[in-house]
Coordinates of C-alpha atoms and ligand atoms in Angstrom, one line a residue:
X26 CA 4.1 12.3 -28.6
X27 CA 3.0 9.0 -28.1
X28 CA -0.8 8.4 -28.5
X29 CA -2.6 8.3 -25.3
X30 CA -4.2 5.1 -24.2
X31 CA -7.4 4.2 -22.9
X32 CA -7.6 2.6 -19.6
X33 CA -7.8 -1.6 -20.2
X34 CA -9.4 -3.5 -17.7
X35 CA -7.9 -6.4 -15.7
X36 CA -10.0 -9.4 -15.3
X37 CA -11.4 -9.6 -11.4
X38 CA -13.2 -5.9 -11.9
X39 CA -15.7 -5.8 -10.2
X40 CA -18.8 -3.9 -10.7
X41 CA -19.5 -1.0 -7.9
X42 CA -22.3 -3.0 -6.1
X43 CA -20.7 -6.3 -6.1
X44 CA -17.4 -4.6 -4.6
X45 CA -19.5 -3.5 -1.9
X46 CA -21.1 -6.2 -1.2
X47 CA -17.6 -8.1 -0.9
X48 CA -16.6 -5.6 1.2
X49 CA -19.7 -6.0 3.2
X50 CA -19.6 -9.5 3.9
X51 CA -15.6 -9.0 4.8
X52 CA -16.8 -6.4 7.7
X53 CA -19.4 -8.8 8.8
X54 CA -17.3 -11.7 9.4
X55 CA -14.5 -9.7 10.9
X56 CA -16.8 -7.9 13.3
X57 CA -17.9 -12.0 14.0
X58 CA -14.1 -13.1 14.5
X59 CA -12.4 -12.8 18.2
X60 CA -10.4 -10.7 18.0
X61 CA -12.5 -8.2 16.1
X62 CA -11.1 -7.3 13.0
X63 CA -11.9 -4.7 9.3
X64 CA -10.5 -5.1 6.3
X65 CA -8.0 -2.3 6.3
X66 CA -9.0 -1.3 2.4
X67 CA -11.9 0.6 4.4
X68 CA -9.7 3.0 5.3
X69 CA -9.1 4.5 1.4
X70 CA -12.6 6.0 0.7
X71 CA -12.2 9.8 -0.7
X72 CA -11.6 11.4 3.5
X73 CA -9.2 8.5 3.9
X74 CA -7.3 9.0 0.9
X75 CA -6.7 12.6 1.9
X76 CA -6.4 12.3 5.1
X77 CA -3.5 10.0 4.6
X78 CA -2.1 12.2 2.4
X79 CA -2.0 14.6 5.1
X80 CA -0.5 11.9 7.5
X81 CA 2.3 11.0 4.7
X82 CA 3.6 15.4 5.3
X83 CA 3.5 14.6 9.0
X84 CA 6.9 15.7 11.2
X85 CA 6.5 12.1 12.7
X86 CA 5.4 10.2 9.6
X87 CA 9.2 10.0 8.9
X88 CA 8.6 6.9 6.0
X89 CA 7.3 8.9 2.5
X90 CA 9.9 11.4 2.6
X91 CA 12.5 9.1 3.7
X92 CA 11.9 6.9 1.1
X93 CA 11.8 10.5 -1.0
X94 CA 15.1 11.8 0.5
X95 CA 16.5 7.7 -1.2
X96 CA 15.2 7.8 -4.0
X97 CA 16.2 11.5 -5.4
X98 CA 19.8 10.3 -4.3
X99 CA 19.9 6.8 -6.2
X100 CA 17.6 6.9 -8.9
X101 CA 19.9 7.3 -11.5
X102 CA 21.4 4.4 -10.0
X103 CA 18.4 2.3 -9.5
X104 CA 17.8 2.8 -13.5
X105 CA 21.4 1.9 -14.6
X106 CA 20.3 -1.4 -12.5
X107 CA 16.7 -1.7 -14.4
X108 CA 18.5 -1.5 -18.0
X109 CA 17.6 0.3 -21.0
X110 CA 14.3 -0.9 -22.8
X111 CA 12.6 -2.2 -19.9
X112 CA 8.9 -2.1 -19.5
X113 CA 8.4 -0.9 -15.7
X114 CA 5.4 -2.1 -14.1
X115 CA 4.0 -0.3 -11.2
X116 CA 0.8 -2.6 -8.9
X117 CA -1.1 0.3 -6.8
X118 CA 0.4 3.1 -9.2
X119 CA -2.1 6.0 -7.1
X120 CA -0.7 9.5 -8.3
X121 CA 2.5 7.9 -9.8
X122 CA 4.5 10.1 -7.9
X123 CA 7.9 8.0 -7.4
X124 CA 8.1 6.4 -10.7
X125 CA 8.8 9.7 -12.0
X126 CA 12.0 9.7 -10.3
X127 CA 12.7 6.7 -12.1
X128 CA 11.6 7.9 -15.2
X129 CA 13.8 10.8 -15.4
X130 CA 16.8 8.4 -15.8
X131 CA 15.9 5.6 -17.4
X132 CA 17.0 5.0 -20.9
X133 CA 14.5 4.3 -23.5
X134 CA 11.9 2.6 -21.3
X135 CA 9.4 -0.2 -23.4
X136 CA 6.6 0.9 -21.4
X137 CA 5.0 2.0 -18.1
X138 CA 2.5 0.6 -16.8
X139 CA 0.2 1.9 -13.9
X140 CA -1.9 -0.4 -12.5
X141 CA -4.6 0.4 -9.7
X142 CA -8.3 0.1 -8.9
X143 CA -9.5 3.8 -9.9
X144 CA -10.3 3.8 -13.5
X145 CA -10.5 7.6 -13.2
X146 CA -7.0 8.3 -11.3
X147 CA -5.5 5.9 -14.4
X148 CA -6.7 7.9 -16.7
X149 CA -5.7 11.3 -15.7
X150 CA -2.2 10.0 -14.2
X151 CA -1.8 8.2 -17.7
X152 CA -2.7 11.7 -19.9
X153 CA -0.1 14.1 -17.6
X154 CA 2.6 11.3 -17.9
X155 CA 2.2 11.4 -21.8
X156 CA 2.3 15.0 -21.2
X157 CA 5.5 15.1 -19.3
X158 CA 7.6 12.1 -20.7
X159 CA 6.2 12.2 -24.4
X160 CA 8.3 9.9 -26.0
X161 CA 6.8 7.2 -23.1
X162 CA 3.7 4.4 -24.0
X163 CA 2.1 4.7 -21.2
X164 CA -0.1 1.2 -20.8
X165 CA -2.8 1.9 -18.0
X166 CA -4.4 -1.2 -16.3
X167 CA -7.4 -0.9 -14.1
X168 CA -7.1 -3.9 -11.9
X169 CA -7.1 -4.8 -8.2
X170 CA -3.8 -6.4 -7.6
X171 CA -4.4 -8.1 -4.7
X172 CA -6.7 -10.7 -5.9
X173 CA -3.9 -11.4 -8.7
X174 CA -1.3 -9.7 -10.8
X175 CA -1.8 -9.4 -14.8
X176 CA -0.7 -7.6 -17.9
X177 CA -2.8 -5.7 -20.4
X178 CA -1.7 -6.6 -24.0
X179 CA 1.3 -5.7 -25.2
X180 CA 3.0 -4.8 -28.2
X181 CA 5.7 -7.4 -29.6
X182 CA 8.4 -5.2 -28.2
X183 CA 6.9 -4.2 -24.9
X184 CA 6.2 -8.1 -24.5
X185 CA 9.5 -9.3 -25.1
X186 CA 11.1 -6.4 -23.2
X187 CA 12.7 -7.2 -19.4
X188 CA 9.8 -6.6 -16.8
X189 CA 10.5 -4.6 -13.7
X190 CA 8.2 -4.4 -11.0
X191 CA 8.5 -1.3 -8.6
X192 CA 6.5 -1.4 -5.3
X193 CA 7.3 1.2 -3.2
X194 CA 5.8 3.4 -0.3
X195 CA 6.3 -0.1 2.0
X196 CA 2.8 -1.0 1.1
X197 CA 4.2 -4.9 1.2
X198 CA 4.3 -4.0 5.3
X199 CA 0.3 -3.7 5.3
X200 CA 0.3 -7.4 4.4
X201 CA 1.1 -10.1 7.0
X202 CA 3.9 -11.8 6.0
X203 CA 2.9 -15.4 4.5
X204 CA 0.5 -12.7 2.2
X205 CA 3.8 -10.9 1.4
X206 CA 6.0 -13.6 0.1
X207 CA 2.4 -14.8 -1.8
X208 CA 2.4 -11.2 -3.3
X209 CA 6.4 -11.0 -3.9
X210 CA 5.9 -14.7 -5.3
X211 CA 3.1 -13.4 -7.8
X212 CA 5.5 -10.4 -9.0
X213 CA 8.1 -12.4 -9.2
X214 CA 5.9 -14.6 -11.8
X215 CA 4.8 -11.3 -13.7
X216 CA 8.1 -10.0 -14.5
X217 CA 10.0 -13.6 -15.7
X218 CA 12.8 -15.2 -16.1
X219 CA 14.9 -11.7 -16.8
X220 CA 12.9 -9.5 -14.5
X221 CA 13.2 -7.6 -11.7
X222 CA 11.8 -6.0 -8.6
X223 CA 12.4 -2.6 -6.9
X224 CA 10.7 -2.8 -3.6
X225 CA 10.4 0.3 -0.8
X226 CA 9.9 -1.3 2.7
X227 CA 10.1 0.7 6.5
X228 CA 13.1 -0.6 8.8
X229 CA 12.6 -1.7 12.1
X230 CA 14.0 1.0 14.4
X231 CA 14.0 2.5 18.0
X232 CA 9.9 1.8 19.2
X233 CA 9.3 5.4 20.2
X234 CA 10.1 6.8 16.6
X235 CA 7.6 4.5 15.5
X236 CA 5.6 5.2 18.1
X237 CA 4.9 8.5 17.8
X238 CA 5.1 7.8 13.6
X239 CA 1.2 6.4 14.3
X240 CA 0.7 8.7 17.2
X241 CA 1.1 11.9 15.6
X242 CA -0.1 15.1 18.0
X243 CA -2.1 16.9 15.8
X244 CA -4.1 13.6 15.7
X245 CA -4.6 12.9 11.9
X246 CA -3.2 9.9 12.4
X247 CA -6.5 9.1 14.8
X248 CA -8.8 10.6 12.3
X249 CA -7.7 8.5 9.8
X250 CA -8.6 5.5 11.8
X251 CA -11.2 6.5 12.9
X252 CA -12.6 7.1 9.9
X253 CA -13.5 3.4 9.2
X254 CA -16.3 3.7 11.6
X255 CA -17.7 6.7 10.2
X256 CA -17.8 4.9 6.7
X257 CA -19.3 1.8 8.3
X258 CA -21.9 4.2 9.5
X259 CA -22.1 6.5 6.3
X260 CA -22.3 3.1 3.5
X261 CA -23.2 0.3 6.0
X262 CA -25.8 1.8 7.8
X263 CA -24.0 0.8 11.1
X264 CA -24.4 2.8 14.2
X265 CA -20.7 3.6 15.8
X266 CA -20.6 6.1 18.1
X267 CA -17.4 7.5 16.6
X268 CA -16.6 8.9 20.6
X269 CA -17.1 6.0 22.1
X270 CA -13.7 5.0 20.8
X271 CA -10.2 5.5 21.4
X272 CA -7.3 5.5 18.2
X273 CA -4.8 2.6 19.9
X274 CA -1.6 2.0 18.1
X275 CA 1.8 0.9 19.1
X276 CA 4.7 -1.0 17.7
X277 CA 4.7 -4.8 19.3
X278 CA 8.8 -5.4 19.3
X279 CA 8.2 -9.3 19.1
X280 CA 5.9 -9.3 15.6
X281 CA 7.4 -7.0 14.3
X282 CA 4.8 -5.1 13.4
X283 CA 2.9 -1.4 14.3
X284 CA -0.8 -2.5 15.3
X285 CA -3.4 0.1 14.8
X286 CA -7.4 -0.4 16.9
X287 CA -9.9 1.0 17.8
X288 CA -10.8 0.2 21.7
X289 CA -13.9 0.6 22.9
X290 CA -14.2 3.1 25.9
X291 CA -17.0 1.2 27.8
X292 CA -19.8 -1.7 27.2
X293 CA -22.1 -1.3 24.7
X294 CA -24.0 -2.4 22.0
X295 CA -23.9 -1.5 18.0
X296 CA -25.5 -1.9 14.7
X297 CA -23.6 -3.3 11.9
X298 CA -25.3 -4.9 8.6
X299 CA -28.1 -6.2 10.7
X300 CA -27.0 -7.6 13.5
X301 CA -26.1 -6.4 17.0
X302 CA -22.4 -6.5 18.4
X303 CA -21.3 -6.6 22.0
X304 CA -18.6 -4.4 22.8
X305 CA -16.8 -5.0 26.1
X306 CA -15.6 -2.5 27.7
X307 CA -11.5 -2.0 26.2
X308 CA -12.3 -4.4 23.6
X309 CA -10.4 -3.6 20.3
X310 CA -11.2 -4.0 16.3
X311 CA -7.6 -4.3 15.2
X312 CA -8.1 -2.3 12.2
X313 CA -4.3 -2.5 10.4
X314 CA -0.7 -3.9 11.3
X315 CA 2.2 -2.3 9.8
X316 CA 5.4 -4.6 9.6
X317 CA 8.6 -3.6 10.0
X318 CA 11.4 -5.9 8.6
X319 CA 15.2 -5.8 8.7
X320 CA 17.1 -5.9 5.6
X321 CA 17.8 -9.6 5.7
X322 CA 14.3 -10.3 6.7
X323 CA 12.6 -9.1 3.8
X324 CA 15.5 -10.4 1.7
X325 CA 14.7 -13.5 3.1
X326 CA 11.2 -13.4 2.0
X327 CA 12.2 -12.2 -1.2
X328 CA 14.2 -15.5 -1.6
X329 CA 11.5 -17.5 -0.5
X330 CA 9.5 -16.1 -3.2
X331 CA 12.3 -16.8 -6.0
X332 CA 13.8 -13.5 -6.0
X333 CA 17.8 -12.6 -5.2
X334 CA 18.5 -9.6 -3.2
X335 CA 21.2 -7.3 -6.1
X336 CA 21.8 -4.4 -4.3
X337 CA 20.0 -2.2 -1.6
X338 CA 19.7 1.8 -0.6
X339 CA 19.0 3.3 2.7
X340 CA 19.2 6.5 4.4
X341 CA 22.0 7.3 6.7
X342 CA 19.9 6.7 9.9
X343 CA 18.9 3.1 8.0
X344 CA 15.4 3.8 8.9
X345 CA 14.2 2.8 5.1
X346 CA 15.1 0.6 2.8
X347 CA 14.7 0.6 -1.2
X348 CA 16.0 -2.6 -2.8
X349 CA 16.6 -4.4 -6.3
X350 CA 16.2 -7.7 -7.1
X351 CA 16.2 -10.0 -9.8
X352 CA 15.0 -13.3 -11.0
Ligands
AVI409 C1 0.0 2.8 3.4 N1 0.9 2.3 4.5 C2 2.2 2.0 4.0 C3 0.8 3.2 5.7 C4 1.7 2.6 6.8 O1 2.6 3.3 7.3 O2 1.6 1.4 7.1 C5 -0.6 3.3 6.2 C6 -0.7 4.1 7.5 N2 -1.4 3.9 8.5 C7 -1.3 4.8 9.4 N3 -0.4 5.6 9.0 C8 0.0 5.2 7.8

């Protein structure tokens, strides 16, 4: 069994205190900007992080296990593509739960390496991978990916094997698109010359299934957003009245993208690090967008960013789209 590794540490870590007070100078000038806007990393704090994982076993929440029902179908594939030896690198690993898919077919893998922002998830994902793949060097990286992508040090071997990137779960359609092709260009500079990407990324489709995708009935999807305001309140010492407003989202067919706000029920006046905001009545804090691309779009983007579109997977009603591409 391979020996289990401590969690290294990216540069860009913050300490707890200075990560909040990041984060509470981002809320502050969004709450500022017209229209009113939070950083959608609010929504991750322990209630958010379950209560997405409730939203991901949804009936409407169609994406995680369609991107499940494609990747227990074409792994093996997908790995053939990836190569023997390769060191797979995985930015916003969480629970690792996909890359074991991946891992059951590839052949001799360099390394994995997990890399997220919870020093603590690393470390246990890191020890129950050793457990279950124990011939794999598991290499976990505690850094925050969006502020720039890095390696931990290598061995010779791991270092000069081919890189693979995998990024699934269609996180990429959380970022505006310019921020996209900046993080596809910033993988694409990680894994090299011989590397590769495989990406997971939601299709555009018919508006009502995505409708009611972030309009779910039992309302968790409303919870979840709503959440932000109770955090605001909880670490920020703001003063939302949670019921004073309303869980908007709805899929906007021209930019492509589901927006998710909170609107304001009527006039009023709240709280927030100090200063008093002015809520109009209907006014929104757009709290997330959620792009949807088509298949040439986001290979498009993938071009722009220096990376060539090998082959692609989808389900049957093309509603999800996992793809490989290569340097
Ligand atoms: C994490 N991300 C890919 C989810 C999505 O579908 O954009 C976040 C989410 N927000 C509401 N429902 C799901």
């Amino acid at each position: 069994m391979t020996a289990l590794r401590p969690v290294a540490r990216g540069p860009h870590i913050e300490t707890p205190e200075e990560a909040q007070e990041r984060l509470r100078r981002e809320i502050h000038a969004g709450l500022r900007a017209n229209p009113k806007t939070l950083p959608p990393k609010l929504f991750y704090d322990d209630t958010g992080a379950r209560l997405f994982e409730e939203i991901t076993r949804l009936d409407e929440y169609y994406v995680t296990r369609t991107e499940h029902e494609i990747m227990a179908a074409h792994a093996k594939e997908m790995a053939a593509l990836i190569g023997p030896n390769a060191l797979l690198i995985e930015p916003g690993s969480g629970e690792a739960t996909k890359v074991r898919m991946l891992l059951d077919h590839l052949e001799n893998p360099a390394a994995y390496v997990p890399i997220d922002i919870s020093a603590e998830q690393l470390a246990r994902v890191a020890s129950e991978l050793t457990q279950e793949y124990p011939y794999l060097d598991v290499i976990p990286l505690e850094a925050d990916f969006t502020r720039g992508l890095c390696l931990p040090e290598l061995s010779d071997s791991a270092h000069d094997a081919r890189r693979v990137a995998f990024f699934p779960g269609t996180t990429i359609g959380n970022l505006h698109p310019p921020q996209a092709v900046a993080l596809l260009r910033e993988i694409a500079r990680v894994v090299g010359p011989r590397g590769g990407l495989l990406l997971g990324v939601d299709l555009r489709k018919d508006p009502t299934i995505l409708h009611a995708a972030y309009n779910d009935a039992r309302g968790v999807t409303a919870a979840f957003n709503k959440n932000v305001l109770v955090r605001l309140n909880r670490e920020f010492g703001a003063t939302f009245d949670i019921d004073r407003f309303r869980h908007y989202a709805y899929y906007n067919p021209v930019a492509n993208r589901v927006e998710m706000h909170l609107v304001s029920l009527e006039s009023h006046e709240v709280i927030a690090d100090g200063e008093r905001f002015l809520f109009e009545q209907g006014e929104a804090i757009w709290t997330a967008s959620s792009y949807k691309y088509s298949p040439a779009e986001l290979e498009g983007c993938a071009r722009e960013a220096g990376l060539v579109p090998r082959k692609r997977w989808c389900d049957d009603r093309r509603w999800f789209m996992v793809a490989f591409f290569e340097i």
